[in-house]
Amino acid sequence: MVPHLTTALSGPLLELEKRFLDQATEIERWMRAQWQDHLPPFYGSTDLRNSGFKLAPVDLNLFPGGFNNLNDAFMPLCVQAAQAAIERMCPDARELLLIPENHTRNQFYLQNVAKLVSVLELTGLDVRIGSLLPEINAPTTLELANGSSLTLEPLERRGGRIGLAGFEPCAVLLNNDLSGGVPPILKGLDDQWLIPPLHAGWHARRKSVHAAAYDRVAREFAELIGIDPWRINPEFGVCGQINFQERTGEECLADQVDGLLRRIRDKYREYGITETPFVVVKADAGTYGMGVMTVRDASEVRGLNRRQRNKMSVVKEGLEVHEVIIQEGVHTFETVDDAVAEPVVYMIDHYVVGGFYRVHTERARDENLNAPGMHFKPLAFETCCSLPDCRQGPDAAPNRFYAYGVVARLALLAASVEIEETAPAEAELVA
């Protein structure tokens, strides 16, 4: 079932969902043309927020780590989509090397890797796992809490290729976001598909660049179906010279927050929205919900206390934060078991393959839910996101999930554009 939408402002959302339904044929035709021009990432996931008056993506992950949270009913969709991606990339591929994060003690992440391996093996690939951990110097089997197991093996570099002992794959799939930088063993590879490309890692990628690409995609799509792009697009600003520990750049941040809040208030007045506007200040690179702060007034970012500065100054792998994106906050009015929730949509190639809800019992509807204490509801998406039913209302399960799938695919398309436009020059690739 669709989780409860706890807002009296569901009218605008129903109108938006109905617009998606009424123009589904035109939308799918437009999407098909876009994928002719842009190579989709191998996989991705996007966090959506549903405020009743706005349905928008707030994060796009190119190294998704939650395949274990998908309903097993989605396995056929995952396998078919992975098959399409592999056929596009390397049609005669037989062997694939998967390089995961170094989270050997995180059972949930390891279960994600195991689920991903099972999907890839069902496409007809021989899949093995290569570890970047220096202590993995021989095949090492990890037993998982759900009864499955993984074998990690040491990586070997041979010329311009990477593999394992007796294993030379056609393609290398990263499930490691490279927050700590690119390991030397991965630099300068040739004659081998590396997916996603190295510059998609957080050492180089910026959320603001993705947001700018999404802004263009959303505007074109909004014109296609005749809606205000703001309905599907969070506004944003950037502050690129900040040091939270030394307390420099605070005025830049406060000015950006103030300007963005003014623009949001104008939109709220236009649509008769009585909610309190807010923005989310995030590290411009990084993931795992680190370096995130909800702000309702510019004064809140002036004179941050030590705890707040420490929280914002460092993200995953100890990466220092000197650039932040200020993103329009989108309330989430969806609840699961009376707890605040947000949908997370998973995609392989350009197909939506499933989704689940991130749920947090201790967070409010204007706060970041990707935080300690969250849990997932893998059974919430009881139908896939690609089969709308025009005989039912816009808020019926297949139709609301179709709306989720449309917006998620727009975010994935923006990621494709982002990857294309940020690709390094040929000389940099071999450096």
PDB file of N, CA and C in Angstrom, residues 12 20-21 24 37 41 63 71 100 118 127 167 189 194 210 252 257 260 268 378 400 404 414 416 420 428:
ATOM      1  N   PRO A  12      -2.661  19.554  -4.722  1.00  0.00           N
ATOM      2  CA  PRO A  12      -1.665  19.857  -5.758  1.00  0.00           C
ATOM      3  C   PRO A  12      -0.880  18.640  -6.208  1.00  0.00           C
ATOM      4  N   PHE A  20       1.121  13.510 -14.830  1.00  0.00           N
ATOM      5  CA  PHE A  20       2.004  12.420 -15.255  1.00  0.00           C
ATOM      6  C   PHE A  20       1.215  11.304 -15.929  1.00  0.00           C
ATOM      7  N   LEU A  21       0.069  10.958 -15.348  1.00  0.00           N
ATOM      8  CA  LEU A  21      -0.753   9.885 -15.909  1.00  0.00           C
ATOM      9  C   LEU A  21      -1.292  10.261 -17.279  1.00  0.00           C
ATOM     10  N   ALA A  24       1.513  10.165 -19.876  1.00  0.00           N
ATOM     11  CA  ALA A  24       2.476   9.071 -19.740  1.00  0.00           C
ATOM     12  C   ALA A  24       3.085   8.675 -21.087  1.00  0.00           C
ATOM     13  N   ASP A  37      20.406   9.871 -26.570  1.00  0.00           N
ATOM     14  CA  ASP A  37      21.453  10.892 -26.602  1.00  0.00           C
ATOM     15  C   ASP A  37      22.414  10.803 -25.430  1.00  0.00           C
ATOM     16  N   PRO A  41      24.014   5.895 -16.380  1.00  0.00           N
ATOM     17  CA  PRO A  41      24.938   5.228 -15.458  1.00  0.00           C
ATOM     18  C   PRO A  41      24.557   3.758 -15.316  1.00  0.00           C
ATOM     19  N   PHE A  63      26.706   5.185  -6.483  1.00  0.00           N
ATOM     20  CA  PHE A  63      27.267   3.941  -5.954  1.00  0.00           C
ATOM     21  C   PHE A  63      26.297   3.393  -4.907  1.00  0.00           C
ATOM     22  N   ASN A  71      12.670  -5.374  -2.116  1.00  0.00           N
ATOM     23  CA  ASN A  71      11.798  -6.538  -2.059  1.00  0.00           C
ATOM     24  C   ASN A  71      12.311  -7.591  -3.048  1.00  0.00           C
ATOM     25  N   PRO A 100      34.131  -3.326  -3.871  1.00  0.00           N
ATOM     26  CA  PRO A 100      33.230  -2.709  -2.898  1.00  0.00           C
ATOM     27  C   PRO A 100      33.931  -1.687  -2.001  1.00  0.00           C
ATOM     28  N   SER A 118      24.487 -11.514  -6.661  1.00  0.00           N
ATOM     29  CA  SER A 118      23.496 -12.492  -7.122  1.00  0.00           C
ATOM     30  C   SER A 118      22.748 -11.982  -8.352  1.00  0.00           C
ATOM     31  N   VAL A 127      31.211 -13.489 -11.460  1.00  0.00           N
ATOM     32  CA  VAL A 127      31.484 -12.287 -10.674  1.00  0.00           C
ATOM     33  C   VAL A 127      32.382 -12.635  -9.492  1.00  0.00           C
ATOM     34  N   PHE A 167      42.210 -14.263 -13.083  1.00  0.00           N
ATOM     35  CA  PHE A 167      40.904 -13.679 -13.418  1.00  0.00           C
ATOM     36  C   PHE A 167      41.130 -12.314 -14.060  1.00  0.00           C
ATOM     37  N   LEU A 189      43.848   2.889 -16.180  1.00  0.00           N
ATOM     38  CA  LEU A 189      43.418   1.617 -16.785  1.00  0.00           C
ATOM     39  C   LEU A 189      43.027   1.849 -18.242  1.00  0.00           C
ATOM     40  N   LEU A 194      35.544   0.525 -16.867  1.00  0.00           N
ATOM     41  CA  LEU A 194      35.493   0.848 -15.445  1.00  0.00           C
ATOM     42  C   LEU A 194      34.205   1.639 -15.214  1.00  0.00           C
ATOM     43  N   HIS A 210      25.604  18.419 -10.125  1.00  0.00           N
ATOM     44  CA  HIS A 210      24.436  17.589 -10.425  1.00  0.00           C
ATOM     45  C   HIS A 210      23.167  18.424 -10.360  1.00  0.00           C
ATOM     46  N   CYS A 252      29.244  34.463   3.533  1.00  0.00           N
ATOM     47  CA  CYS A 252      28.862  33.902   2.229  1.00  0.00           C
ATOM     48  C   CYS A 252      27.725  32.907   2.417  1.00  0.00           C
ATOM     49  N   VAL A 257      21.912  31.447   2.196  1.00  0.00           N
ATOM     50  CA  VAL A 257      20.737  30.939   2.909  1.00  0.00           C
ATOM     51  C   VAL A 257      19.614  31.955   2.861  1.00  0.00           C
ATOM     52  N   LEU A 260      18.058  32.279  -0.696  1.00  0.00           N
ATOM     53  CA  LEU A 260      17.276  31.107  -1.075  1.00  0.00           C
ATOM     54  C   LEU A 260      15.965  31.054  -0.297  1.00  0.00           C
ATOM     55  N   TYR A 268       6.024  29.899  -1.857  1.00  0.00           N
ATOM     56  CA  TYR A 268       4.992  29.473  -0.918  1.00  0.00           C
ATOM     57  C   TYR A 268       3.796  30.417  -0.973  1.00  0.00           C
ATOM     58  N   PRO A 378      11.320  -2.476   3.248  1.00  0.00           N
ATOM     59  CA  PRO A 378      11.448  -2.995   1.885  1.00  0.00           C
ATOM     60  C   PRO A 378      10.124  -3.463   1.281  1.00  0.00           C
ATOM     61  N   ARG A 400       1.066   6.467  -7.928  1.00  0.00           N
ATOM     62  CA  ARG A 400       2.011   7.248  -7.125  1.00  0.00           C
ATOM     63  C   ARG A 400       3.422   6.735  -7.344  1.00  0.00           C
ATOM     64  N   TYR A 404       6.841   8.589  -8.746  1.00  0.00           N
ATOM     65  CA  TYR A 404       8.179   8.468  -8.147  1.00  0.00           C
ATOM     66  C   TYR A 404       9.200   8.071  -9.211  1.00  0.00           C
ATOM     67  N   ALA A 414      19.872  13.499 -15.325  1.00  0.00           N
ATOM     68  CA  ALA A 414      20.766  14.598 -14.965  1.00  0.00           C
ATOM     69  C   ALA A 414      22.155  14.071 -14.607  1.00  0.00           C
ATOM     70  N   SER A 416      23.539  11.446 -15.917  1.00  0.00           N
ATOM     71  CA  SER A 416      24.175  11.110 -17.199  1.00  0.00           C
ATOM     72  C   SER A 416      24.794  12.344 -17.826  1.00  0.00           C
ATOM     73  N   GLU A 420      28.869  13.134 -18.400  1.00  0.00           N
ATOM     74  CA  GLU A 420      29.378  13.499 -19.727  1.00  0.00           C
ATOM     75  C   GLU A 420      30.138  14.820 -19.676  1.00  0.00           C
ATOM     76  N   GLU A 428      44.413  13.520 -18.879  1.00  0.00           N
ATOM     77  CA  GLU A 428      44.203  13.330 -17.452  1.00  0.00           C
ATOM     78  C   GLU A 428      43.903  11.885 -17.118  1.00  0.00           C
TER      79      GLU A 428
END
